[in-house]
C-alpha positions as a Python dict, from the first residue, in 0.01 Angstrom:
ca = {
    (1, 'N'): (0, 0, 0),
    (2, 'V'): (-106, 337, 7),
    (3, 'V'): (-390, 416, -246),
    (4, 'V'): (-389, 828, -376),
    (5, 'L'): (-768, 877, -561),
    (6, 'N'): (-1026, 1135, -522),
    (7, 'Y'): (-1299, 1073, -339),
    (8, 'Q'): (-1567, 1015, -553),
    (9, 'Y'): (-1425, 705, -704),
    (10, 'V'): (-1426, 576, -327),
    (11, 'L'): (-1824, 646, -267),
    (12, 'D'): (-1992, 588, -664),
    (13, 'P'): (-2135, 300, -630),
    (14, 'K'): (-2044, 196, -1016),
    (15, 'V'): (-1666, 276, -977),
    (16, 'S'): (-1574, 161, -593),
    (17, 'L'): (-1717, -214, -735),
    (18, 'A'): (-1361, -207, -905),
    (19, 'S'): (-1144, -92, -592),
    (20, 'Q'): (-984, -343, -415),
    (21, 'L'): (-982, -194, -96),
    (22, 'G'): (-983, -382, 205),
    (23, 'G'): (-981, -644, 36),
    (24, 'A'): (-1261, -621, -148),
    (25, 'P'): (-1369, -863, -402),
    (26, 'V'): (-1274, -682, -750),
    (27, 'M'): (-1625, -737, -940),
    (28, 'P'): (-1930, -892, -800),
    (29, 'G'): (-1894, -1262, -688),
    (30, 'S'): (-1528, -1323, -649),
    (31, 'R'): (-1391, -1348, -371),
    (32, 'P'): (-1181, -1076, -135),
    (33, 'Q'): (-792, -1169, -149),
    (34, 'A'): (-642, -1271, 146),
    (35, 'Q'): (-267, -1145, 328),
    (36, 'A'): (-41, -1401, 435),
    (37, 'G'): (-193, -1613, 707),
    (38, 'G'): (-543, -1579, 566),
    (39, 'Q'): (-619, -1269, 726),
    (40, 'Q'): (-719, -938, 548),
    (41, 'E'): (-602, -621, 656),
    (42, 'P'): (-872, -354, 683),
    (43, 'S'): (-835, 11, 471),
    (44, 'I'): (-797, 299, 620),
    (45, 'L'): (-1010, 559, 434),
    (46, 'V'): (-832, 972, 484),
    (47, 'F'): (-1105, 1184, 360),
    (48, 'D'): (-903, 1542, 265),
    (49, 'E'): (-1153, 1820, 189),
    (50, 'A'): (-1453, 1619, 335),
    (51, 'H'): (-1656, 1925, 319),
    (52, 'N'): (-1809, 1871, -33),
    (53, 'I'): (-1856, 1506, 40),
    (54, 'D'): (-2229, 1545, 53),
    (55, 'D'): (-2253, 1701, -305),
    (56, 'V'): (-2089, 1383, -445),
    (57, 'C'): (-2316, 1179, -310),
    (58, 'I'): (-2627, 1351, -430),
    (59, 'E'): (-2436, 1362, -742),
    (60, 'S'): (-2326, 1028, -744),
    (61, 'M'): (-2616, 876, -684),
    (62, 'S'): (-2810, 1122, -947),
    (63, 'V'): (-2953, 1100, -1269),
    (64, 'K'): (-2999, 1365, -1502),
    (65, 'L'): (-3310, 1314, -1788),
    (66, 'N'): (-3430, 1535, -2055),
    (67, 'R'): (-3729, 1452, -2278),
    (68, 'Q'): (-3551, 1252, -2502),
    (69, 'K'): (-3423, 1020, -2243),
    (70, 'L'): (-3777, 1003, -2099),
    (71, 'D'): (-3849, 920, -2443),
    (72, 'Q'): (-3634, 666, -2529),
    (73, 'S'): (-3724, 471, -2214),
    (74, 'T'): (-4083, 466, -2279),
    (75, 'G'): (-4025, 331, -2688),
    (76, 'N'): (-3806, 86, -2484),
    (77, 'L'): (-4030, -12, -2240),
    (78, 'T'): (-4342, -65, -2513),
    (79, 'R'): (-4111, -246, -2725),
    (80, 'L'): (-4010, -462, -2456),
    (81, 'N'): (-4392, -516, -2312),
    (82, 'G'): (-4507, -610, -2714),
    (83, 'E'): (-4183, -886, -2655),
    (84, 'I'): (-4382, -1008, -2323),
    (85, 'E'): (-4722, -1037, -2438),
    (86, 'K'): (-4575, -1209, -2800),
    (87, 'M'): (-4435, -1443, -2570),
    (88, 'K'): (-4690, -1564, -2323),
    (89, 'R'): (-4925, -1565, -2655),
    (90, 'E'): (-4619, -1767, -2719),
    (91, 'D'): (-4648, -2000, -2460),
    (92, 'A'): (-4989, -2051, -2435),
    (93, 'G'): (-5048, -2165, -2777),
    (94, 'R'): (-4737, -2490, -2668),
    (95, 'L'): (-4935, -2540, -2372),
    (96, 'Q'): (-5252, -2586, -2590),
    (97, 'E'): (-5099, -2830, -2808),
}
């Protein structure tokens, strides 16, 4: 088989989980597919315009944040902390019973 795709899809870990290059599992926890005879066929990757790979790797592992996202995250963490404290109180109460 020959697969032709943009190399961002091979390098980005969020996307590459879904690839089957080299008989890799389709999703975490699934099993690799073996070729006839029980052997896995290795993949050969050819990167065209490899001089751009550094930028692609940096971009795929980067997160863009702004004030709104940080504020939302702070709110989510505050609510999560409240739920954890509530569960702790409930559990402590059950242990006292």
